[in-house]
Coordinates of C-alpha atoms and ligand atoms in Angstrom, one line a residue:
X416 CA 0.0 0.0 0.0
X417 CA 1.5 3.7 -0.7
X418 CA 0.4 5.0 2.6
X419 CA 3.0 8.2 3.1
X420 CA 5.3 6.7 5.6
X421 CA 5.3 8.6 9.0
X422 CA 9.2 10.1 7.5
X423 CA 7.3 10.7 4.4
X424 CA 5.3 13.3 6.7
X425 CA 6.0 16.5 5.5
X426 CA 3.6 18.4 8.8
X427 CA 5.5 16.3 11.0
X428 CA 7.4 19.1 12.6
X429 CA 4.1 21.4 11.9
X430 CA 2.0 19.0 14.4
X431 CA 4.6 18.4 17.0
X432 CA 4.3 22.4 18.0
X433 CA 2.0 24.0 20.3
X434 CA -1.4 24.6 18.3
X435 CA -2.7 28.5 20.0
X436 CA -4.5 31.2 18.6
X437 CA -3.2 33.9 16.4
X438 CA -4.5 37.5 18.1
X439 CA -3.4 40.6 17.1
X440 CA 0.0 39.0 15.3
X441 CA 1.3 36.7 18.2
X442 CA 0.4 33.0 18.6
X443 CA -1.3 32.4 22.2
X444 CA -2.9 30.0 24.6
X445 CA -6.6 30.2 25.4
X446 CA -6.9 32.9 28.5
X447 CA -9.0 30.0 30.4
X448 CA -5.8 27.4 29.0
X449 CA -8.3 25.2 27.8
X450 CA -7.4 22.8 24.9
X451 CA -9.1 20.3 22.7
X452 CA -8.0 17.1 20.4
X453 CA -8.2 16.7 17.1
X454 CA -8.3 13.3 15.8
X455 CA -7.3 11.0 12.8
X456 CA -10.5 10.1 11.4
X457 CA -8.5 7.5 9.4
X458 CA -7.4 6.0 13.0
X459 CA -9.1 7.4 15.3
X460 CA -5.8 8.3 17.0
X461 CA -5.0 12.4 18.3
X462 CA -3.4 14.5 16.2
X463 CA -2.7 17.7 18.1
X464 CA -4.0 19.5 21.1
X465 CA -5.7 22.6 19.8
X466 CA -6.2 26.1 22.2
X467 CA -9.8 25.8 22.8
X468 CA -11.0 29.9 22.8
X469 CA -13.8 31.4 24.3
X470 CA -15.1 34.9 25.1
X471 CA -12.1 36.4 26.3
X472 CA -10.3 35.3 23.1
X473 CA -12.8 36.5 20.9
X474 CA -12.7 40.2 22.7
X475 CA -9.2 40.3 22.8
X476 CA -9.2 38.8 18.5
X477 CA -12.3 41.7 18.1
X478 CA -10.2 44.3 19.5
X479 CA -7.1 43.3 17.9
X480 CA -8.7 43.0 14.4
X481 CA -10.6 46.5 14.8
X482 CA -7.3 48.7 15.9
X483 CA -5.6 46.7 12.9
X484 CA -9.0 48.2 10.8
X485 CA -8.6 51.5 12.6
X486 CA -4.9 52.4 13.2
X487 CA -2.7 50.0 11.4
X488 CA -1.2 50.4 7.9
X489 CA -3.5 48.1 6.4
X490 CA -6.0 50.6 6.4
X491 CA -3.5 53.2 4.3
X492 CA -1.3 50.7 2.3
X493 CA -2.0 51.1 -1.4
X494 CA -4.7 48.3 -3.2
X495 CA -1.4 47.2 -4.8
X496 CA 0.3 46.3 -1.8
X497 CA -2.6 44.7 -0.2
X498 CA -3.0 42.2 -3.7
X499 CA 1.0 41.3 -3.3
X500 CA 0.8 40.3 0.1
X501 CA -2.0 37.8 -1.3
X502 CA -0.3 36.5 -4.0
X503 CA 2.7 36.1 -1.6
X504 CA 0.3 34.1 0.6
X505 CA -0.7 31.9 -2.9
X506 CA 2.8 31.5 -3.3
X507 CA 3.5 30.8 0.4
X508 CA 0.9 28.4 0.3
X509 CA 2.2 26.7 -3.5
X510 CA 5.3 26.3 -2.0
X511 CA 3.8 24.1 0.8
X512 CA 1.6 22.0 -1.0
X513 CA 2.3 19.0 0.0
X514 CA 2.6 20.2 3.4
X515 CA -1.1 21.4 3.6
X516 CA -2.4 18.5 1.6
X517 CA -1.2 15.5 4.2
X518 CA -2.2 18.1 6.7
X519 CA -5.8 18.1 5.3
X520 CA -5.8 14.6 5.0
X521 CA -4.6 13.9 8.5
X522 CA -7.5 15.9 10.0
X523 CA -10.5 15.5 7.6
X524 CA -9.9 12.4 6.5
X525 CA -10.2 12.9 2.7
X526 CA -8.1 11.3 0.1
X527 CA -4.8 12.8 -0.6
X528 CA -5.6 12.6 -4.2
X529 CA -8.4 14.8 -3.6
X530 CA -6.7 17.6 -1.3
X531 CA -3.6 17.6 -3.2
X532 CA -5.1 18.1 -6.8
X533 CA -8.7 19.4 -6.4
X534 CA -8.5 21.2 -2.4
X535 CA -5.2 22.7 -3.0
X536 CA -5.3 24.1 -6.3
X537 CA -8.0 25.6 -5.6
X538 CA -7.3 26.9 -2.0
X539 CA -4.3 29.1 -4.5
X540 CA -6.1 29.9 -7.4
X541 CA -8.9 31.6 -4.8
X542 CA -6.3 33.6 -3.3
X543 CA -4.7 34.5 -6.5
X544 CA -8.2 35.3 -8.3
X545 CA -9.3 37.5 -5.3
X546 CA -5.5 39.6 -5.2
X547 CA -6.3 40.4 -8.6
X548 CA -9.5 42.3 -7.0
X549 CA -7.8 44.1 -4.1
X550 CA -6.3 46.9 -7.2
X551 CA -10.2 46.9 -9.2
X552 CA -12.2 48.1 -6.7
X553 CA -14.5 51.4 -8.1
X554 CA -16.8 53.7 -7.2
X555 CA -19.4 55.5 -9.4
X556 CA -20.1 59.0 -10.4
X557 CA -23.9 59.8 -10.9
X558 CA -25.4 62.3 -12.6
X559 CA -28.6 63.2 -10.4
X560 CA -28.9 66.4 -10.7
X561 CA -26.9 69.2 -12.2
X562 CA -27.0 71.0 -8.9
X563 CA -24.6 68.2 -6.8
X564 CA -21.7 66.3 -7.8
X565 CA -22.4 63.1 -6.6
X566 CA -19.8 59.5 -6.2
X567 CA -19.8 56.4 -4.5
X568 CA -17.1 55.2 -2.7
X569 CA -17.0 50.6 -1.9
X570 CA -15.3 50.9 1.2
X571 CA -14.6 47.7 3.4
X572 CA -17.3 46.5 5.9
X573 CA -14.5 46.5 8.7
X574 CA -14.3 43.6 11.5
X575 CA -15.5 40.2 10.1
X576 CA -15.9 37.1 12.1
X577 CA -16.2 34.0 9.7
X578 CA -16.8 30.9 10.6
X579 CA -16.2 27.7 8.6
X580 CA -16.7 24.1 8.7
X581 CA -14.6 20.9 8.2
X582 CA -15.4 19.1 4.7
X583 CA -13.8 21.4 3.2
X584 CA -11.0 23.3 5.9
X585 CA -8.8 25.0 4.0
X586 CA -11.1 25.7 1.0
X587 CA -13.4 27.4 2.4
X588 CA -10.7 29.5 4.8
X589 CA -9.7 30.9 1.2
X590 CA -13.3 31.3 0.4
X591 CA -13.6 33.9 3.4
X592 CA -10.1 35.4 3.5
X593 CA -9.5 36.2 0.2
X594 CA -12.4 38.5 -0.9
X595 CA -12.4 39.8 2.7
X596 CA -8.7 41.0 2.3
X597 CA -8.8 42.0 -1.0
X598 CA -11.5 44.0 -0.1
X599 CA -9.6 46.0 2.9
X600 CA -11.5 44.1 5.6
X601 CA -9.6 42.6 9.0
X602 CA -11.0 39.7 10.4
X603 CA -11.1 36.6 12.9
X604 CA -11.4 33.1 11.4
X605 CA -13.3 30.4 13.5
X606 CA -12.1 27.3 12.1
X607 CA -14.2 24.4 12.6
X608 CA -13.2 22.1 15.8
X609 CA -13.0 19.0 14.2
X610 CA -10.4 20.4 11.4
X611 CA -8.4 23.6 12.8
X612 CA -4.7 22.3 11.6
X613 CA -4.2 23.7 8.1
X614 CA -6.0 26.9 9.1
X615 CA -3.4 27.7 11.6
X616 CA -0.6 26.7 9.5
X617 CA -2.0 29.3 6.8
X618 CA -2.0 31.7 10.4
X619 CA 1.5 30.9 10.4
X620 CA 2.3 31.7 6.4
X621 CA 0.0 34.4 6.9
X622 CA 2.7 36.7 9.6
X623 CA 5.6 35.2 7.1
X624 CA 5.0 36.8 4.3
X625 CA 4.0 40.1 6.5
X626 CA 0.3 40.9 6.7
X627 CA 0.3 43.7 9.5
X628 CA -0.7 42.2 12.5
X629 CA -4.1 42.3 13.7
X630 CA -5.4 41.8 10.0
X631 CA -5.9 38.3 10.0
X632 CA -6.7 36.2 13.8
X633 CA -7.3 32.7 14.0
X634 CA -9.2 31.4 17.4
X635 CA -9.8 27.9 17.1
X636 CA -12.8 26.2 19.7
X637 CA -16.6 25.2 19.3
X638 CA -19.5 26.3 18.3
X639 CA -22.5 26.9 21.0
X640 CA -21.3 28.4 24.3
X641 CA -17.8 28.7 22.4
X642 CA -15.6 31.0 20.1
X643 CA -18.4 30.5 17.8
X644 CA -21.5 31.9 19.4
X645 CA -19.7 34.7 21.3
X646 CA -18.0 35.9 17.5
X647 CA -21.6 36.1 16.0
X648 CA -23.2 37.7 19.3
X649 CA -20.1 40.4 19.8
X650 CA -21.3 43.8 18.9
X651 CA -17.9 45.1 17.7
X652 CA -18.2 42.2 14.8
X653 CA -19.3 43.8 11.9
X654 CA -20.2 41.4 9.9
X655 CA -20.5 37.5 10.0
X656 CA -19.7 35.0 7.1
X657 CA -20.9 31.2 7.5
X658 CA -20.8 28.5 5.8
X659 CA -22.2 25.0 8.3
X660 CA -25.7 23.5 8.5
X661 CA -28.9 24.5 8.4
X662 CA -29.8 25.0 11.8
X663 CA -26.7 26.3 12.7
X664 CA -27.3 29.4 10.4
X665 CA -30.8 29.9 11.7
X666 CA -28.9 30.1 15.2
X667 CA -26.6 32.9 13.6
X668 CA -29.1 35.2 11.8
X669 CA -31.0 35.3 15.3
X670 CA -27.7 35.7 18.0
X671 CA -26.4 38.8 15.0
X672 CA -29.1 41.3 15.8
X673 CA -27.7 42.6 18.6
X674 CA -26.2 45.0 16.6
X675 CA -27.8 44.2 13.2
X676 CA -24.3 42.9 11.8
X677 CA -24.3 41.8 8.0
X678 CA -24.8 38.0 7.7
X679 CA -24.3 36.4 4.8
X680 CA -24.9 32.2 4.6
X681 CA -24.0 29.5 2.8
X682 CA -26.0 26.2 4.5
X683 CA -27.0 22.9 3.1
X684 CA -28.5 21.3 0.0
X685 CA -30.4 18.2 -0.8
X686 CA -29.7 18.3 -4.9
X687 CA -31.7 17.0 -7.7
X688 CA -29.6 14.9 -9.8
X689 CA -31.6 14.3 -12.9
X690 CA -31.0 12.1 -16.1
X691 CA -33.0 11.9 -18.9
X692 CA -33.8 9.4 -21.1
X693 CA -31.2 10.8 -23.8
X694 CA -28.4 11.2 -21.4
X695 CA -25.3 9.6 -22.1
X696 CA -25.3 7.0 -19.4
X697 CA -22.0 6.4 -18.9
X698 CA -20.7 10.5 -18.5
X699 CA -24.0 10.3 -15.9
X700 CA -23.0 7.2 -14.1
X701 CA -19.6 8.9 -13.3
X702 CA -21.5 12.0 -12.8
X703 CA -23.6 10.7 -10.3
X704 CA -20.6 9.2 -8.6
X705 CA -19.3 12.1 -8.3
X706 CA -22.2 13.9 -7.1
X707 CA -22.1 11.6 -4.1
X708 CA -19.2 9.9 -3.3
X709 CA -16.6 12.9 -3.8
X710 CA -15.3 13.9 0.0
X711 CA -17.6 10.8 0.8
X712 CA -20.3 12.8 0.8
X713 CA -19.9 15.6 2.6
X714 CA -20.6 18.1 0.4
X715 CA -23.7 20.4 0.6
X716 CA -23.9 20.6 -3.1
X717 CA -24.0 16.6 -3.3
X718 CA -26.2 15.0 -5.4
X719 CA -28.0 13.4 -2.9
X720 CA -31.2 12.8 -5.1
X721 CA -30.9 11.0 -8.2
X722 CA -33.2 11.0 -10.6
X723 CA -33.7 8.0 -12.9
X724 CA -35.7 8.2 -16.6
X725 CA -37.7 4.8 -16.1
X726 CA -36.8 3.9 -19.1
X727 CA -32.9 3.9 -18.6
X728 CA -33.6 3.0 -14.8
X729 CA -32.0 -0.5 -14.8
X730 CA -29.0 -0.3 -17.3
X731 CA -27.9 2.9 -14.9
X732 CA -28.6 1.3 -11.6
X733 CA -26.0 -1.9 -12.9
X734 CA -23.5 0.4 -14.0
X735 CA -24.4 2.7 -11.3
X736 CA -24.1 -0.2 -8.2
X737 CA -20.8 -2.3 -9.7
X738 CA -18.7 1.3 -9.6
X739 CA -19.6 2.3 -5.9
X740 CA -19.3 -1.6 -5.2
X741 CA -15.7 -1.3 -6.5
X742 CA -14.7 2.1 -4.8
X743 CA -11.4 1.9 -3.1
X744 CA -12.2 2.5 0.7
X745 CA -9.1 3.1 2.7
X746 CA -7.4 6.0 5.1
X747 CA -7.1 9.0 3.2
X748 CA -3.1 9.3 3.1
X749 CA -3.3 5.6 1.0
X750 CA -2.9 7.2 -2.6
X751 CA -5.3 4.4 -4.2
X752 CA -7.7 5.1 -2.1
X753 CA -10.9 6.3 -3.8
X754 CA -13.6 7.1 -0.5
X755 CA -11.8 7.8 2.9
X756 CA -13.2 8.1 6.2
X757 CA -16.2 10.5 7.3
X758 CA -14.6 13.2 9.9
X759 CA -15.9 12.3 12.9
X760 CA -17.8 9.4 15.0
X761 CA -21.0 11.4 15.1
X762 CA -21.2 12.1 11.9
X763 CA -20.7 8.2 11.1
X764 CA -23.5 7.7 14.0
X765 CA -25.7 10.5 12.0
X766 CA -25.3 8.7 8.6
X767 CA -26.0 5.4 10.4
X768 CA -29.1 6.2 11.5
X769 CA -30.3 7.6 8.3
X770 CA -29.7 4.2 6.8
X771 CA -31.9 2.7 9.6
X772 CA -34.3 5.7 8.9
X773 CA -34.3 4.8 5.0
X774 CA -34.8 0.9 5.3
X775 CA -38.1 1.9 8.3
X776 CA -39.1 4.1 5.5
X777 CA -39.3 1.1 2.9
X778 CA -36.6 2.3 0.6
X779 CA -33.9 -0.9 -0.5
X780 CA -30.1 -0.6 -0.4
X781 CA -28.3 -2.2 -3.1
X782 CA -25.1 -1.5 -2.3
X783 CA -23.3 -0.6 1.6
X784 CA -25.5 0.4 4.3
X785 CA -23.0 -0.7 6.8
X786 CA -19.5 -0.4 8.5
X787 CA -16.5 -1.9 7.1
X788 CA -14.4 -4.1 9.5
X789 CA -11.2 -5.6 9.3
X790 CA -8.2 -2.6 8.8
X791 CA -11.0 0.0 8.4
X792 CA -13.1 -0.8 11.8
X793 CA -11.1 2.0 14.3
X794 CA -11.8 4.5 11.8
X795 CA -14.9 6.1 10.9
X796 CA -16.0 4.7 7.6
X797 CA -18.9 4.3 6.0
X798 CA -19.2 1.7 3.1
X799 CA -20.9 3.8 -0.3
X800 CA -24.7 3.1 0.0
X801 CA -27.4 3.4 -2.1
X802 CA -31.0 3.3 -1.7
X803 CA -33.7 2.3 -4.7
X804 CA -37.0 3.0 -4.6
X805 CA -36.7 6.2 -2.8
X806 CA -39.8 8.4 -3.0
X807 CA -39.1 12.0 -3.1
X808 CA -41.2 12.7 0.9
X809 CA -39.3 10.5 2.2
X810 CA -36.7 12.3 5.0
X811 CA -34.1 10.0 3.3
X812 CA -34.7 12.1 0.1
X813 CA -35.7 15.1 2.1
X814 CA -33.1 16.0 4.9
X815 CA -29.2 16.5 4.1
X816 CA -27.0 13.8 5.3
X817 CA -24.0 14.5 4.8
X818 CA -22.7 11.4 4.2
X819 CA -21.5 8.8 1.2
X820 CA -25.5 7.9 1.0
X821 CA -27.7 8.4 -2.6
X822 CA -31.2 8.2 -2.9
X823 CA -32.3 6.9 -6.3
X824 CA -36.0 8.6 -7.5
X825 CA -37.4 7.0 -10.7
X826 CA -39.9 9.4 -12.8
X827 CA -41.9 9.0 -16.1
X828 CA -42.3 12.8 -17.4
X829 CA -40.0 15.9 -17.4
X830 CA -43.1 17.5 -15.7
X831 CA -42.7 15.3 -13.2
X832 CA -39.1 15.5 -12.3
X833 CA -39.3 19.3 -12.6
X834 CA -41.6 19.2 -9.5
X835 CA -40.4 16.7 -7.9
X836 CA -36.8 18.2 -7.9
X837 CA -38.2 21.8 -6.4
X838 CA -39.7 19.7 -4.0
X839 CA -37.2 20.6 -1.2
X840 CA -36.5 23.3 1.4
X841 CA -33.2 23.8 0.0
X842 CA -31.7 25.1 -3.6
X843 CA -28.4 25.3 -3.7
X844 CA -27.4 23.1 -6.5
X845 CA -28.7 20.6 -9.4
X846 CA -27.9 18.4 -12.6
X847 CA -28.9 17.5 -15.4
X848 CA -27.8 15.2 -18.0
X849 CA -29.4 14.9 -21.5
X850 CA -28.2 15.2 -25.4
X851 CA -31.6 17.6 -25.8
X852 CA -30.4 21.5 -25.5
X853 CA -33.6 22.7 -24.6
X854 CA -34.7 20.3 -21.6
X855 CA -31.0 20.9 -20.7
X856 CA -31.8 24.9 -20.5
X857 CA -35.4 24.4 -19.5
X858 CA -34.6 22.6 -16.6
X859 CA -31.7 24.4 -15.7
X860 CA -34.2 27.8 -15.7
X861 CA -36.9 25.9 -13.8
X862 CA -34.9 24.4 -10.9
X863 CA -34.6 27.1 -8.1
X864 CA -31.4 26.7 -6.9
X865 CA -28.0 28.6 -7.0
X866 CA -25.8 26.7 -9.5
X867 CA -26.6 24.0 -12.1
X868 CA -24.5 21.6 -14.0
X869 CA -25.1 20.7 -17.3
X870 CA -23.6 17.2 -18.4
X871 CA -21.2 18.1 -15.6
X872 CA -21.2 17.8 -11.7
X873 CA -19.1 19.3 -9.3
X874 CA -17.5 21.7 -11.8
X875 CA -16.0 25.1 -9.9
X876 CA -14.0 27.9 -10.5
X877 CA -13.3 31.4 -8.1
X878 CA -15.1 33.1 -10.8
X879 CA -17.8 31.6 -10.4
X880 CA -20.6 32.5 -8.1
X881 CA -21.5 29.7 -5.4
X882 CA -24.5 30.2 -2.9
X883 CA -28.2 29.0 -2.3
X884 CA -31.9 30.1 -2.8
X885 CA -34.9 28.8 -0.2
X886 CA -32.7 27.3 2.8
X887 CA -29.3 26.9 1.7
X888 CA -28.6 30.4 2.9
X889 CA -28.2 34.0 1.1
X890 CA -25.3 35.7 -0.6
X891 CA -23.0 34.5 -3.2
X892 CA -19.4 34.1 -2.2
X893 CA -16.7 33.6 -4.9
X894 CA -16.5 35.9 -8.5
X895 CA -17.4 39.8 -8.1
X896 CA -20.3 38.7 -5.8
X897 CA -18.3 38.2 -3.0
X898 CA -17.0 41.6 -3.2
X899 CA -20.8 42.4 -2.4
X900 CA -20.8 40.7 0.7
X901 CA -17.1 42.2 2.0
X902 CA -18.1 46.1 1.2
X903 CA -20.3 48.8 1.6
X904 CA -21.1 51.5 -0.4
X905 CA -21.3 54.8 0.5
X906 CA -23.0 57.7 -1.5
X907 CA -21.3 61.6 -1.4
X908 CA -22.8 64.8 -2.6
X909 CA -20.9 67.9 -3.0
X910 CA -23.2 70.5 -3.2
X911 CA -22.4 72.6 -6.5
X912 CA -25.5 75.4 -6.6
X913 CA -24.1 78.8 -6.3
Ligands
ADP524 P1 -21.6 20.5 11.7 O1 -22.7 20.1 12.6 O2 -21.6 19.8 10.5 O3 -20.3 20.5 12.4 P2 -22.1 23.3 12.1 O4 -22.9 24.2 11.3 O5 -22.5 22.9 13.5 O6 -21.9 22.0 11.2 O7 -20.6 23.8 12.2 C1 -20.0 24.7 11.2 C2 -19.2 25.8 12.0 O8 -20.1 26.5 12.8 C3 -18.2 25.2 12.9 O9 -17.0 26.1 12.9 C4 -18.9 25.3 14.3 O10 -18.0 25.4 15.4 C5 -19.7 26.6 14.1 N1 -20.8 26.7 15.0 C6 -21.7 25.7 15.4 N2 -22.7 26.2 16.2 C7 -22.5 27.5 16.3 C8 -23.1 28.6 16.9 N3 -24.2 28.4 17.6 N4 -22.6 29.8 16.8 C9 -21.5 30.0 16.0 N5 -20.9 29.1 15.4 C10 -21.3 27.8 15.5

């Protein structure tokens, strides 16, 4: 097996440090000196003890970030300088590839395939895509009325707390940091606490390559009662980004108004996968692997309904079953492994008891639905499952979970399907595969959700924007729409009547 050998481990020195929080430029323990472990999800062994913050953290990160906003030279250093400092962190962060790939693996669990070529990559072309914004940033002139001269200025929004989770660590760390630096912003980072390692080894590229201090703090800890809830309550936090679940974001838009902060949300999703009749199978049956299995499963875009023509129902479900029965389950730093670990024992618990929930509900698996054992039983895997005969009300076809598990929905008419994949509380991504241009583009118009692919799945680029209608949240991070959610605009009128 080409597991990377423990000398092979290029975080090795990386994880043997201290793990604290990055305030104001210096790397410190929690005030109350609490810690918490992160684990191998691969092993179930520790990695790391992590500073656990709380309140006094976050005030002292709140107050370090807004005298950085304030007072520092980041508020007067030229647009130029502030997009070379984030190239230098994509180059930073180029330079440790490998570094940050393992690392990702080691705490999330995914395949080293995956970080290394799909997380990575795009973790730097993020950065680099947003430095490119930092110097195009413009106001308007108006003309109103011939009386006043009028302009707008897009100033920064100031002090933003974001708050990520842990399918995707560093990914979306460059999701929040880059337009909120290229747009002037300063800002505290709440990793999530199941995967804080590569964000604080960006912390530590981020002082190396000179960032004033203050712009960028990184205070690891939980959620509810935590670093989390007391960021999103703080009323010197001007604005909160999140991307997590559901519920979670309800949580946030209610503990903001305090002081009426910006919000902006990116939740979960519960996608229609649809393939028509015409589709070529084959692109679709990888599709549809994709869709589900990638970062096994954790992904709120997955393609967690699949939607079979009738009439192509069997051939796919053979082709479909005898892939995701030959999927290469193994720990993540294995480089032939296809489907790692889930990241954590209660998510493996929640995505056990939606398979119990789906067979009660009378839906079939033909393929997983359980626990591997042998090598793989101390970690938390979860064999690729897949239910047939899935009716769209069930809460197997209705609530996200998160895991390597695909409901199959057969259908007879594109009326159908096109209700039946609406038929959701969330929107914040769907397929379709077909030969036909106009079901493609009529189906594409009629699902209400954020992003579609077309004879594609999974496709992404910082360009392009990513966010959710109905329940998957509001706002659209990456392209120029995240430059939306990191500024304000303010209006000027000079008076010009004699
Ligand atoms: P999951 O349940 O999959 O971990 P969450 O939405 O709970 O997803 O977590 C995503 C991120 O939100 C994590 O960084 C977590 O610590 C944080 N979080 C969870 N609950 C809260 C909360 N009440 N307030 C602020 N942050 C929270």
């Amino acid at each position: 097996m080409a597991v990377v050998q423990e000398k092979e481990l290029l975080c090795k020195s990386f994880l043997s440090q201290p793990k604290k929080l990055l305030i104001g430029g210096n790397w410190v323990d929690a005030e109350s000196g609490k810690t918490f472990e992160t684990r191998n999800p691969a092993t179930d062994e520790v990695l790391a003890k992590i500073a656990e913050g709380g309140k006094a953290d976050i005030d002292k990160a709140v107050q370090a970030a807004r005298k950085a906003y304030e007072h520092g030279p980041w508020r007067t250093m030229s647009t130029a300088q502030r997009a070379r400092l984030i190239y230098k962190l994509a180059d930073a962060i180029e330079a440790h590839i490998d570094e940050f790939a393992q690392l990702e693996t080691l705490d999330n669990g995914k395949p080293i395939k995956e970080s290394r070529y799909v997380d990575l990559p795009q973790v730097i072309e993020t950065f680099r895509y947003y430095a490119g914004w930092a110097t195009k940033l413009e106001g308007e002139t108006i003309n109103a009325n011939a009386n006043f001269f009028n302009y707008t200025l897009r100033e920064p929004i100031g002090v933003v707390g974001q708050i990520i989770p842990w399918n995707f660590p560093l990914l979306m760390a460059a999701w929040k940091l880059g337009p909120a630096l290229a747009c002037g912003n300063t800002l505290i980072l709440k990793p999530a606490e199941q995967t804080p390692l590569t964000a604080l080894r960006l912390g530590e590229l981020i002082c190396e390559v000179g960032f004033p201090e203050g712009v960028v703090n990184i205070v690891t800890g939980f959620g509810p009662d935590s670093a989390g809830e007391f960021l999103v309550n703080h009323m010197g936090v001007d604005k909160i980004a999140f991307t997590g679940e559901e519920n979670t974001g309800r949580t946030i838009v209610k503990a903001s108004a305090g002081n009426l902060k910006r919000v902006s949300l990116e939740l979960g999703g519960k996608a229609p996968n649809i393939v028509l009749a015409d589709a070529d199978i084959d692109a679709a049956v990888k599709g549809a692997m994709l869709g589900i299995f990638f970062n096994q499963g954790q992904v709120c875009c997955a393609g967690s309904r699949l939607f079979l023509d009738k009439s192509i129902h069997d051939e796919f479900m053979t082709k479909l079953i005898d892939r995701a029965k030959n999927m290469r389950q193994g720990p993540g730093l294995d480089e032939k492994t296809q489907i790692g670990p889930q990241v954590s024992k209660e998510q493996v618990e929640r995505i056990m008891s939606y398979i119990a929930i789906g067979q009660k509900e009378g839906a079939k698996i033909v393929c997983g639905g359980e626990q591997p054992g042998g090598d793989l039983a101390k970690g938390y895997f979860v064999k690729p499952t897949i239910f047939e005969g899935v009716n769209n009300d069930m809460r197997i076809a209705q609530e996200e979970i998160f895991g390597p598990v695909l409901s199959v929905i057969p259908f007879k008419t594109m009326e159908e399907v096109a209700e039946q994949a609406n038929k959701t509380t969330f929107g914040l991504s769907g397929a379709v595969w077909t030969k036909d241009i106009k079901k493609a583009h009529k189906l594409a118009s009629h699902i209400k959700a954020g992003t579609i692919w077309v004879n594609c799945f999974n496709a992404f680029d910082p360009a392009v924007p990513f966010g959710g209608y109905k329940m998957s949240g509001y706002g659209r991070e990456l392209g120029k729409h995240s430059i939306e959610l990191y500024t304000n605009i303010k209006s000027v009128w000079v008076n010009l009547a004699e």
